[in-house]
mmCIF file of N, CA and C in Angstrom:
data_model
loop_
_atom_site.group_PDB
_atom_site.id
_atom_site.type_symbol
_atom_site.label_atom_id
_atom_site.label_comp_id
_atom_site.label_asym_id
_atom_site.label_seq_id
_atom_site.Cartn_x
_atom_site.Cartn_y
_atom_site.Cartn_z
ATOM 1 N N MET T 18 -36.970 72.580 183.926
ATOM 2 C CA MET T 18 -36.567 72.231 182.571
ATOM 3 C C MET T 18 -37.756 72.322 181.612
ATOM 4 N N LYS T 19 -38.932 71.866 182.087
ATOM 5 C CA LYS T 19 -40.115 71.927 181.233
ATOM 6 C C LYS T 19 -40.498 73.372 180.916
ATOM 7 N N THR T 20 -40.409 74.246 181.915
ATOM 8 C CA THR T 20 -40.772 75.643 181.672
ATOM 9 C C THR T 20 -39.795 76.302 180.697
ATOM 10 N N PHE T 21 -38.522 75.940 180.783
ATOM 11 C CA PHE T 21 -37.531 76.493 179.851
ATOM 12 C C PHE T 21 -37.855 76.080 178.422
ATOM 13 N N LEU T 22 -38.186 74.806 178.211
ATOM 14 C CA LEU T 22 -38.548 74.332 176.867
ATOM 15 C C LEU T 22 -39.843 74.979 176.392
ATOM 16 N N LEU T 23 -40.791 75.148 177.291
ATOM 17 C CA LEU T 23 -42.060 75.768 176.932
ATOM 18 C C LEU T 23 -41.850 77.229 176.524
ATOM 19 N N VAL T 24 -41.064 77.968 177.291
ATOM 20 C CA VAL T 24 -40.797 79.372 176.981
ATOM 21 C C VAL T 24 -40.015 79.476 175.679
ATOM 22 N N THR T 25 -39.021 78.627 175.477
ATOM 23 C CA THR T 25 -38.238 78.635 174.237
ATOM 24 C C THR T 25 -39.122 78.316 173.037
ATOM 25 N N GLY T 26 -40.008 77.354 173.168
ATOM 26 C CA GLY T 26 -40.925 77.018 172.086
ATOM 27 C C GLY T 26 -41.865 78.154 171.753
ATOM 28 N N LEU T 27 -42.389 78.818 172.767
ATOM 29 C CA LEU T 27 -43.289 79.955 172.540
ATOM 30 C C LEU T 27 -42.559 81.114 171.870
ATOM 31 N N VAL T 28 -41.321 81.371 172.290
ATOM 32 C CA VAL T 28 -40.543 82.445 171.673
ATOM 33 C C VAL T 28 -40.277 82.120 170.205
ATOM 34 N N LEU T 29 -39.944 80.880 169.899
ATOM 35 C CA LEU T 29 -39.721 80.484 168.502
ATOM 36 C C LEU T 29 -40.984 80.617 167.670
ATOM 37 N N ILE T 30 -42.117 80.232 168.243
ATOM 38 C CA ILE T 30 -43.388 80.361 167.522
ATOM 39 C C ILE T 30 -43.685 81.834 167.247
ATOM 40 N N ILE T 31 -43.442 82.699 168.213
ATOM 41 C CA ILE T 31 -43.687 84.134 168.024
ATOM 42 C C ILE T 31 -42.748 84.693 166.962
ATOM 43 N N ILE T 32 -41.483 84.312 166.981
ATOM 44 C CA ILE T 32 -40.531 84.811 165.988
ATOM 45 C C ILE T 32 -40.916 84.356 164.594
ATOM 46 N N VAL T 33 -41.288 83.097 164.435
ATOM 47 C CA VAL T 33 -41.702 82.590 163.118
ATOM 48 C C VAL T 33 -42.972 83.296 162.653
ATOM 49 N N GLY T 34 -43.914 83.526 163.543
ATOM 50 C CA GLY T 34 -45.155 84.216 163.180
ATOM 51 C C GLY T 34 -44.906 85.641 162.710
ATOM 52 N N PHE T 35 -44.074 86.373 163.437
ATOM 53 C CA PHE T 35 -43.754 87.736 163.017
ATOM 54 C C PHE T 35 -42.981 87.760 161.712
ATOM 55 N N SER T 36 -42.087 86.809 161.518
ATOM 56 C CA SER T 36 -41.329 86.802 160.260
ATOM 57 C C SER T 36 -42.235 86.507 159.074
ATOM 58 N N ILE T 37 -43.221 85.662 159.254
ATOM 59 C CA ILE T 37 -44.172 85.388 158.169
ATOM 60 C C ILE T 37 -44.996 86.643 157.867
ATOM 61 N N LEU T 38 -45.412 87.364 158.896
ATOM 62 C CA LEU T 38 -46.197 88.578 158.682
ATOM 63 C C LEU T 38 -45.361 89.705 158.082
ATOM 64 N N LEU T 39 -44.141 89.887 158.580
ATOM 65 C CA LEU T 39 -43.321 91.007 158.128
ATOM 66 C C LEU T 39 -42.703 90.773 156.753
ATOM 67 N N PHE T 40 -42.375 89.547 156.441
ATOM 68 C CA PHE T 40 -41.713 89.243 155.175
ATOM 69 C C PHE T 40 -42.671 88.598 154.187
ATOM 70 N N ASN T 41 -43.875 89.091 154.149
ATOM 71 C CA ASN T 41 -44.882 88.613 153.213
ATOM 72 C C ASN T 41 -44.428 88.953 151.794
ATOM 73 N N PRO T 42 -44.293 87.972 150.904
ATOM 74 C CA PRO T 42 -43.791 88.255 149.557
ATOM 75 C C PRO T 42 -44.659 89.235 148.768
ATOM 76 N N ASN T 43 -45.942 89.305 149.046
ATOM 77 C CA ASN T 43 -46.800 90.258 148.336
ATOM 78 C C ASN T 43 -46.454 91.695 148.695
ATOM 79 N N ARG T 44 -45.983 91.928 149.906
ATOM 80 C CA ARG T 44 -45.587 93.282 150.306
ATOM 81 C C ARG T 44 -44.226 93.649 149.738
ATOM 82 N N LEU T 45 -43.404 92.664 149.419
ATOM 83 C CA LEU T 45 -42.059 92.926 148.939
ATOM 84 C C LEU T 45 -41.965 92.991 147.420
ATOM 85 N N THR T 46 -43.048 92.702 146.710
ATOM 86 C CA THR T 46 -43.034 92.700 145.262
ATOM 87 C C THR T 46 -43.339 94.107 144.747
ATOM 88 N N PRO T 47 -42.375 94.780 144.111
ATOM 89 C CA PRO T 47 -42.638 96.142 143.647
ATOM 90 C C PRO T 47 -43.585 96.215 142.452
ATOM 91 N N GLU T 48 -43.729 95.120 141.713
ATOM 92 C CA GLU T 48 -44.597 95.139 140.528
ATOM 93 C C GLU T 48 -46.060 94.956 140.882
ATOM 94 N N ASN T 49 -46.362 94.626 142.121
ATOM 95 C CA ASN T 49 -47.737 94.404 142.540
ATOM 96 C C ASN T 49 -48.403 95.763 142.789
ATOM 97 N N PRO T 50 -49.362 96.178 141.942
ATOM 98 C CA PRO T 50 -49.942 97.524 142.058
ATOM 99 C C PRO T 50 -50.968 97.678 143.167
ATOM 100 N N LYS T 51 -51.304 96.602 143.862
ATOM 101 C CA LYS T 51 -52.350 96.660 144.872
ATOM 102 C C LYS T 51 -51.951 97.590 146.012
ATOM 103 N N GLY T 52 -52.760 98.590 146.289
ATOM 104 C CA GLY T 52 -52.521 99.493 147.395
ATOM 105 C C GLY T 52 -51.533 100.607 147.103
ATOM 106 N N LYS T 53 -51.132 100.765 145.857
ATOM 107 C CA LYS T 53 -50.177 101.807 145.497
ATOM 108 C C LYS T 53 -50.870 102.878 144.671
ATOM 109 N N THR T 54 -50.366 104.088 144.758
ATOM 110 C CA THR T 54 -50.898 105.190 143.976
ATOM 111 C C THR T 54 -49.924 105.504 142.861
ATOM 112 N N TYR T 55 -50.412 105.504 141.641
ATOM 113 C CA TYR T 55 -49.585 105.835 140.492
ATOM 114 C C TYR T 55 -49.744 107.307 140.151
ATOM 115 N N TYR T 56 -48.641 107.940 139.809
ATOM 116 C CA TYR T 56 -48.652 109.324 139.356
ATOM 117 C C TYR T 56 -48.049 109.383 137.960
ATOM 118 N N TYR T 57 -48.611 110.239 137.132
ATOM 119 C CA TYR T 57 -48.180 110.367 135.743
ATOM 120 C C TYR T 57 -47.610 111.758 135.530
ATOM 121 N N THR T 58 -46.487 111.802 134.839
ATOM 122 C CA THR T 58 -45.855 113.082 134.549
ATOM 123 C C THR T 58 -45.125 112.985 133.221
ATOM 124 N N MET T 59 -44.719 114.131 132.715
ATOM 125 C CA MET T 59 -43.997 114.163 131.451
ATOM 126 C C MET T 59 -42.950 115.273 131.531
ATOM 127 N N VAL T 60 -41.740 114.959 131.115
ATOM 128 C CA VAL T 60 -40.676 115.957 131.087
ATOM 129 C C VAL T 60 -40.865 116.776 129.820
ATOM 130 N N VAL T 61 -41.149 118.063 129.985
ATOM 131 C CA VAL T 61 -41.400 118.922 128.826
ATOM 132 C C VAL T 61 -40.263 119.888 128.552
ATOM 133 N N ASN T 62 -39.376 120.069 129.513
ATOM 134 C CA ASN T 62 -38.201 120.897 129.291
ATOM 135 C C ASN T 62 -37.026 120.283 130.048
ATOM 136 N N ASP T 63 -35.868 120.759 129.742
ATOM 137 C CA ASP T 63 -34.692 120.197 130.394
ATOM 138 C C ASP T 63 -34.288 121.086 131.564
ATOM 139 N N ASP T 64 -35.194 121.244 132.512
ATOM 140 C CA ASP T 64 -34.954 122.076 133.685
ATOM 141 C C ASP T 64 -34.382 121.201 134.799
ATOM 142 N N THR T 65 -33.153 120.747 134.622
ATOM 143 C CA THR T 65 -32.521 119.869 135.592
ATOM 144 C C THR T 65 -31.368 120.577 136.274
ATOM 145 N N LYS T 66 -31.023 120.075 137.428
ATOM 146 C CA LYS T 66 -29.911 120.624 138.193
ATOM 147 C C LYS T 66 -29.026 119.466 138.631
ATOM 148 N N LEU T 67 -27.744 119.701 138.717
ATOM 149 C CA LEU T 67 -26.840 118.721 139.306
ATOM 150 C C LEU T 67 -26.836 118.922 140.814
ATOM 151 N N ASP T 68 -27.090 117.854 141.565
ATOM 152 C CA ASP T 68 -27.048 117.987 143.011
ATOM 153 C C ASP T 68 -25.628 117.734 143.512
ATOM 154 N N SER T 69 -25.446 117.678 144.810
ATOM 155 C CA SER T 69 -24.110 117.546 145.393
ATOM 156 C C SER T 69 -23.450 116.213 145.063
ATOM 157 N N ASP T 70 -24.247 115.195 144.690
ATOM 158 C CA ASP T 70 -23.701 113.890 144.329
ATOM 159 C C ASP T 70 -23.465 113.762 142.832
ATOM 160 N N GLN T 71 -23.519 114.874 142.111
ATOM 161 C CA GLN T 71 -23.346 114.897 140.654
ATOM 162 C C GLN T 71 -24.411 114.049 139.938
ATOM 163 N N ARG T 72 -25.615 114.083 140.458
ATOM 164 C CA ARG T 72 -26.752 113.421 139.821
ATOM 165 C C ARG T 72 -27.747 114.494 139.410
ATOM 166 N N TYR T 73 -28.445 114.245 138.313
ATOM 167 C CA TYR T 73 -29.454 115.196 137.859
ATOM 168 C C TYR T 73 -30.692 115.080 138.724
ATOM 169 N N GLU T 74 -31.202 116.215 139.153
ATOM 170 C CA GLU T 74 -32.375 116.245 140.014
ATOM 171 C C GLU T 74 -33.535 116.901 139.274
ATOM 172 N N TYR T 75 -34.679 116.225 139.267
ATOM 173 C CA TYR T 75 -35.884 116.721 138.610
ATOM 174 C C TYR T 75 -36.936 117.008 139.675
ATOM 175 N N THR T 76 -37.687 118.067 139.484
ATOM 176 C CA THR T 76 -38.868 118.356 140.288
ATOM 177 C C THR T 76 -39.992 118.658 139.305
ATOM 178 N N LEU T 77 -40.986 117.770 139.284
ATOM 179 C CA LEU T 77 -42.073 117.871 138.311
ATOM 180 C C LEU T 77 -43.423 117.754 138.990
ATOM 181 N N ASN T 78 -44.441 118.319 138.355
ATOM 182 C CA ASN T 78 -45.813 118.108 138.790
ATOM 183 C C ASN T 78 -46.301 116.798 138.195
ATOM 184 N N ALA T 79 -46.924 115.977 139.029
ATOM 185 C CA ALA T 79 -47.463 114.695 138.583
ATOM 186 C C ALA T 79 -48.946 114.645 138.942
ATOM 187 N N TYR T 80 -49.684 113.813 138.237
ATOM 188 C CA TYR T 80 -51.128 113.718 138.406
ATOM 189 C C TYR T 80 -51.523 112.270 138.654
ATOM 190 N N ASP T 81 -52.494 112.065 139.547
ATOM 191 C CA ASP T 81 -53.018 110.721 139.744
ATOM 192 C C ASP T 81 -54.259 110.521 138.876
ATOM 193 N N LYS T 82 -54.954 109.398 139.061
ATOM 194 C CA LYS T 82 -56.121 109.084 138.221
ATOM 195 C C LYS T 82 -57.213 110.147 138.282
ATOM 196 N N SER T 83 -57.397 110.725 139.456
ATOM 197 C CA SER T 83 -58.479 111.702 139.610
ATOM 198 C C SER T 83 -58.045 113.115 139.250
ATOM 199 N N GLY T 84 -56.801 113.286 138.810
ATOM 200 C CA GLY T 84 -56.331 114.591 138.370
ATOM 201 C C GLY T 84 -55.718 115.449 139.457
ATOM 202 N N GLU T 85 -55.527 114.891 140.652
ATOM 203 C CA GLU T 85 -54.917 115.662 141.719
ATOM 204 C C GLU T 85 -53.423 115.813 141.450
ATOM 205 N N ILE T 86 -52.891 117.000 141.750
ATOM 206 C CA ILE T 86 -51.491 117.318 141.472
ATOM 207 C C ILE T 86 -50.643 117.013 142.707
ATOM 208 N N LYS T 87 -49.466 116.441 142.451
ATOM 209 C CA LYS T 87 -48.475 116.220 143.488
ATOM 210 C C LYS T 87 -47.116 116.552 142.899
ATOM 211 N N THR T 88 -46.299 117.285 143.633
ATOM 212 C CA THR T 88 -44.962 117.621 143.169
ATOM 213 C C THR T 88 -44.003 116.519 143.592
ATOM 214 N N LEU T 89 -43.341 115.924 142.590
ATOM 215 C CA LEU T 89 -42.399 114.831 142.835
ATOM 216 C C LEU T 89 -40.989 115.285 142.517
ATOM 217 N N SER T 90 -40.045 114.853 143.329
ATOM 218 C CA SER T 90 -38.637 115.103 143.078
ATOM 219 C C SER T 90 -37.925 113.770 142.955
ATOM 220 N N PHE T 91 -37.092 113.632 141.947
ATOM 221 C CA PHE T 91 -36.344 112.396 141.780
ATOM 222 C C PHE T 91 -35.026 112.705 141.102
ATOM 223 N N THR T 92 -34.104 111.761 141.165
ATOM 224 C CA THR T 92 -32.793 111.952 140.585
ATOM 225 C C THR T 92 -32.536 110.890 139.530
ATOM 226 N N LYS T 93 -31.614 111.211 138.667
ATOM 227 C CA LYS T 93 -31.253 110.273 137.609
ATOM 228 C C LYS T 93 -29.749 110.173 137.548
#
């Protein structure tokens, strides 16, 4: 009986520990810029396409702080 309680207690402690690590509110906050890379772009023409879900799809070149180019695709 003691070993069962000990094992159950250890499993609960491990589950609580992992949930605290995995569900850290700082990782779940989208407005927190820490550790994220921002890209800047500007729509200069209306070169859009309707995709299969009837949403407009954009593919644009975007730039980060150091000027590196990345092609981003997004829908509206």
